[in-house]
mmCIF file of C-alpha atoms in Angstrom:
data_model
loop_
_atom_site.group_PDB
_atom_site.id
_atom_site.type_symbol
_atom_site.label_atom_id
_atom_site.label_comp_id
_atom_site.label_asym_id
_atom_site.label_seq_id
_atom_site.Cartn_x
_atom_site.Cartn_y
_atom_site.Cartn_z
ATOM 1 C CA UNK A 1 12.257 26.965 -33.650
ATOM 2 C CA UNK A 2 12.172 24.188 -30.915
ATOM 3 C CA UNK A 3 14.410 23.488 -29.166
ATOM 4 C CA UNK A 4 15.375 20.306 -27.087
ATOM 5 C CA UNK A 5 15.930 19.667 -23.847
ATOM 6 C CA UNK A 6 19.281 18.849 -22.627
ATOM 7 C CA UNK A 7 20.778 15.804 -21.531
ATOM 8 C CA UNK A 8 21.732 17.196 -17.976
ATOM 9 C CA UNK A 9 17.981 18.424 -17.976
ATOM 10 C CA UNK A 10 16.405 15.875 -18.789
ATOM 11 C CA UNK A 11 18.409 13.176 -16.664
ATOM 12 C CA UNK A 12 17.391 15.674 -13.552
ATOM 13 C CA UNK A 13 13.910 15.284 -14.549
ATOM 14 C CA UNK A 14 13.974 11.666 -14.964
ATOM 15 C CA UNK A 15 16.003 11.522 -11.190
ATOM 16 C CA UNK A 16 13.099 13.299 -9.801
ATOM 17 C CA UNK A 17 10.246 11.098 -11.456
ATOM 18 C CA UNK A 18 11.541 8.300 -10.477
ATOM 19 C CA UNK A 19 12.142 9.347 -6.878
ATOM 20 C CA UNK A 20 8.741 10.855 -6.719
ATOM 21 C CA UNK A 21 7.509 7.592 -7.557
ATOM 22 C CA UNK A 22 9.604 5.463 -5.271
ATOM 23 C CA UNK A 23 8.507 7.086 -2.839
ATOM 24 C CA UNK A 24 5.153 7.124 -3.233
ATOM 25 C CA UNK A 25 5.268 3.648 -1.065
ATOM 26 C CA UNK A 26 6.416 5.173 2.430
ATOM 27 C CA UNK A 27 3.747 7.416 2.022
ATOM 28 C CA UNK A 28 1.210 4.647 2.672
ATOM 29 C CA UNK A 29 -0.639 3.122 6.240
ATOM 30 C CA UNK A 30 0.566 0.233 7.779
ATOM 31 C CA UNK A 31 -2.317 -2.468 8.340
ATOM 32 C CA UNK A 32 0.343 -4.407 10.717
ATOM 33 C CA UNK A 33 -1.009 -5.513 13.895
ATOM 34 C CA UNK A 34 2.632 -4.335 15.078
ATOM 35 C CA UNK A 35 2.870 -0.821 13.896
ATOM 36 C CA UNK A 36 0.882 2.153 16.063
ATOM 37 C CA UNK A 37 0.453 5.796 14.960
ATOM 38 C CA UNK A 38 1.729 8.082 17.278
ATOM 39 C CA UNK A 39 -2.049 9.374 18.271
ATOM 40 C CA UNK A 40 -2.594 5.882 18.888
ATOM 41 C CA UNK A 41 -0.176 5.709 21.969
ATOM 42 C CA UNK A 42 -1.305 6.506 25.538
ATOM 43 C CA UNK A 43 -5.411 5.727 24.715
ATOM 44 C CA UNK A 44 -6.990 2.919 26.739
ATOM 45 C CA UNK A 45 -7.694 0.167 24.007
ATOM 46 C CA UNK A 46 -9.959 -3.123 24.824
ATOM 47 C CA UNK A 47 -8.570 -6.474 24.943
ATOM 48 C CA UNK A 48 -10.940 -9.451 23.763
ATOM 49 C CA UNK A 49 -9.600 -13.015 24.255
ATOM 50 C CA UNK A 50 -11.044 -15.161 21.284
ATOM 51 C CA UNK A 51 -9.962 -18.541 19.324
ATOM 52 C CA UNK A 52 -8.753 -18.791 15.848
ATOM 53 C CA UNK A 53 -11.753 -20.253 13.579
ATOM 54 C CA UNK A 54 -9.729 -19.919 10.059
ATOM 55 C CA UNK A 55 -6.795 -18.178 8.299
ATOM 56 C CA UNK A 56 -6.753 -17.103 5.117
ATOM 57 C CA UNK A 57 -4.323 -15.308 3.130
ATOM 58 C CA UNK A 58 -5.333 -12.485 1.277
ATOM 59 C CA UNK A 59 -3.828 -9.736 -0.607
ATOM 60 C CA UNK A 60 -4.224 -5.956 0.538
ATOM 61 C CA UNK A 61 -4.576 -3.555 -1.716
ATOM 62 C CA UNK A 62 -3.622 0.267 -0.464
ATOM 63 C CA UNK A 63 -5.034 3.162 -1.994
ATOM 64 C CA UNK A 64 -3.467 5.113 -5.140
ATOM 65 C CA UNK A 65 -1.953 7.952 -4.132
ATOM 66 C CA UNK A 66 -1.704 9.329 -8.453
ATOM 67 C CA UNK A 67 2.348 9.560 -8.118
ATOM 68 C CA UNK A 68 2.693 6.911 -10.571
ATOM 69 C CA UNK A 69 0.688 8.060 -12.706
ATOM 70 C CA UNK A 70 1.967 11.449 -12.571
ATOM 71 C CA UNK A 71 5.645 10.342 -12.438
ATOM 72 C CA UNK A 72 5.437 8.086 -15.420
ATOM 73 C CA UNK A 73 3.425 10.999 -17.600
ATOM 74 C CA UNK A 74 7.006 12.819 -16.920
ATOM 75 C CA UNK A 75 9.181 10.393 -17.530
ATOM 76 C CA UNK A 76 7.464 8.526 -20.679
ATOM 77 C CA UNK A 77 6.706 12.076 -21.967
ATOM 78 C CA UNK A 78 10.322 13.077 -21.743
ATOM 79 C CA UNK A 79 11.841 10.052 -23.042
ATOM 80 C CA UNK A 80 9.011 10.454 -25.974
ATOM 81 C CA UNK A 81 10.054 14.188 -26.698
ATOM 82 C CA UNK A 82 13.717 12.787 -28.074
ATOM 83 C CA UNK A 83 12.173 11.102 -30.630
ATOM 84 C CA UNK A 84 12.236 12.438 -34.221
ATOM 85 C CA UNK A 85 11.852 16.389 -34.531
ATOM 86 C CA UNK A 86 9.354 18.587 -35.000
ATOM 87 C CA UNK A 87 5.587 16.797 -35.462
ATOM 88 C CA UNK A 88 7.329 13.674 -34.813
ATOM 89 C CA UNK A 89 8.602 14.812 -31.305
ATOM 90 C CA UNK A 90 5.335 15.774 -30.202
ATOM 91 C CA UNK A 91 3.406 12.914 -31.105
ATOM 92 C CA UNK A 92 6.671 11.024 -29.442
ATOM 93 C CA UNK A 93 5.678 12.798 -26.033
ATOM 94 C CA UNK A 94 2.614 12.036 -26.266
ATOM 95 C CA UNK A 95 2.564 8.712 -27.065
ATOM 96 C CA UNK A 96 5.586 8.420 -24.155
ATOM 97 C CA UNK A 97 3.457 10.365 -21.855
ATOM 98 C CA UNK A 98 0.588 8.188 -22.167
ATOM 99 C CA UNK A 99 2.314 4.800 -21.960
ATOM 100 C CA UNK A 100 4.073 6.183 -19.003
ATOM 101 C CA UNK A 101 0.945 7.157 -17.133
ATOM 102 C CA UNK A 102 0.116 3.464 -17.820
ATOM 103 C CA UNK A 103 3.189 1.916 -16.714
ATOM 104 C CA UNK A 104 3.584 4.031 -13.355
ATOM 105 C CA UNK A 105 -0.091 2.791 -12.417
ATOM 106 C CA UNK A 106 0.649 -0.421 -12.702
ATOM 107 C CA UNK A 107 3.816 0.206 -10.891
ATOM 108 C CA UNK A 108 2.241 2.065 -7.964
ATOM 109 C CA UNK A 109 -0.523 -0.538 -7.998
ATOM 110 C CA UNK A 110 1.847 -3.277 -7.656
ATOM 111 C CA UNK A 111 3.803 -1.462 -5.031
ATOM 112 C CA UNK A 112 0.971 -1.285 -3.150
ATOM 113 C CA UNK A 113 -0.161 -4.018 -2.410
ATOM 114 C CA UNK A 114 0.816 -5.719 0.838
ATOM 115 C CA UNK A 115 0.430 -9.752 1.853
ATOM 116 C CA UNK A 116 -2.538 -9.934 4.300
ATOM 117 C CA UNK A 117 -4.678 -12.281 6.389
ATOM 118 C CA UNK A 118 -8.496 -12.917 6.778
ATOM 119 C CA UNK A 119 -8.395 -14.352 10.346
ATOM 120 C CA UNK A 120 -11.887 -15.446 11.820
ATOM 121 C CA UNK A 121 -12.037 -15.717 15.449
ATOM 122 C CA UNK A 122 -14.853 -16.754 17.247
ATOM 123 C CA UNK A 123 -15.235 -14.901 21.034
ATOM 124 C CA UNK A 124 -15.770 -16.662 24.112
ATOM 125 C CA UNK A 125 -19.388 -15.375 24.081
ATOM 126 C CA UNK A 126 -19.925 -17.197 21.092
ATOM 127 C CA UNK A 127 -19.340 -14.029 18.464
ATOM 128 C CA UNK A 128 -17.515 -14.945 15.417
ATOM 129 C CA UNK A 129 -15.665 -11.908 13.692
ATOM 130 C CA UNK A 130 -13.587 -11.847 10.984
ATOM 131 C CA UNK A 131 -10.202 -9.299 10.911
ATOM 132 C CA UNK A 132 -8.088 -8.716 8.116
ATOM 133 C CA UNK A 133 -4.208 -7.524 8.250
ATOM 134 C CA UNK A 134 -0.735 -7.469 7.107
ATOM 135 C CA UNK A 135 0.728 -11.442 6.951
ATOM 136 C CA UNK A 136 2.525 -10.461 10.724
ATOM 137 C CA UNK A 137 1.776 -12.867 13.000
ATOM 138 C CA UNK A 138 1.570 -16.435 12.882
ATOM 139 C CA UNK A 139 -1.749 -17.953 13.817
ATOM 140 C CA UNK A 140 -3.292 -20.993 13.122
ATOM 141 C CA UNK A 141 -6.851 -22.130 13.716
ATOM 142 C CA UNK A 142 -6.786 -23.359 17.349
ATOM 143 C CA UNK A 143 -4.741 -20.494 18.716
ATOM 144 C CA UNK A 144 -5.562 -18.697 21.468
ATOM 145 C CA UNK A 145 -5.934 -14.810 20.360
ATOM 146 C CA UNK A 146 -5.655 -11.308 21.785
ATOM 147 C CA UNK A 147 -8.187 -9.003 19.626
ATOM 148 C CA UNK A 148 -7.064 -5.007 20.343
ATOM 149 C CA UNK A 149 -9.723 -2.792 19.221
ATOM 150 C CA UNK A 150 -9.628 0.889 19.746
ATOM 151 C CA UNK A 151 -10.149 3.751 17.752
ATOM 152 C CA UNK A 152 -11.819 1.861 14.647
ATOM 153 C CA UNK A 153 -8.948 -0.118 14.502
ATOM 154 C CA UNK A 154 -8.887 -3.768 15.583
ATOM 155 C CA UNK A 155 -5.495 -5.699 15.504
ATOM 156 C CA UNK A 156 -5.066 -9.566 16.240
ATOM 157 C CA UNK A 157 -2.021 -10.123 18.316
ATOM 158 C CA UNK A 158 -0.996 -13.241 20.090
#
């Protein structure tokens, strides 16, 4: 005979999805031209003066890291499993488990995405580049630009 889950159970399990999921966020890299890794501290990067050609905003979109996903499979299929009894219980958690899995993707999508900028910047040897970043510093075609590069990364700083 089956048994169901109880409430203090399954309100643990829902606590833990849901945290699991929040947190899936601070798990992600910064694209600020403000923020620095630790391993990027102390290294020699190269400055680049350069002028601001165009801005234009743009929206950054960080990679899936599957805890929404995962964390909405739990949730939906628990919240599923207190529907009906017996046959109708399992279909319930699966049904809940799949629209769960699709409702923490498009929650961990939408949490991850970030307000950037395409910024092209043409050097003062005539190069024209284009950078893209987090929506962190104001610039404005005209301005007068520091481009940072080291390490594969290049920021745009003023």
């Amino acid at each position: 005979m089956r048994t169901r889950p109880n409430l203090s159970r399954l309100a643990l399990l829902t606590g833990c999805a849901i945290a699991i999921a929040a947190l899936s966020g601070c798990a992600t890299q910064s694209s600020s031209s403000a923020v620095y890794k630790s391993s990027d501290t102390q290294r020699e990067q190269t400055v680049r003066m350069a002028t601001v050609e165009a801005v234009r905003k743009v929206m950054i979109q960080r990679d899936s890291k599957g805890i929404g996903v995962v964390g909405g499979a739990v949730v939906g299929g628990i919240a599923g499993s207190t529907a009906g009894k017996g046959k109708g219980a399992d279909i319930g958690t699966v049904l809940g488990a799949i629209g769960g899995m699709v409702a923490g993707q498009a929650i961990e999508n939408q949490a991850n995405q970030r307000e950037g900028l395409e910024i092209t910047v043409k050097y003062d040897n005539g190069d024209t580049r284009i950078i893209v970043q987090e929506a962190d510093v104001d610039v404005r075609p005209g301005d007068r630009v520091r481009i940072v590069s080291g390490g594969g990364v290049t920021r745009v700083s003023k």
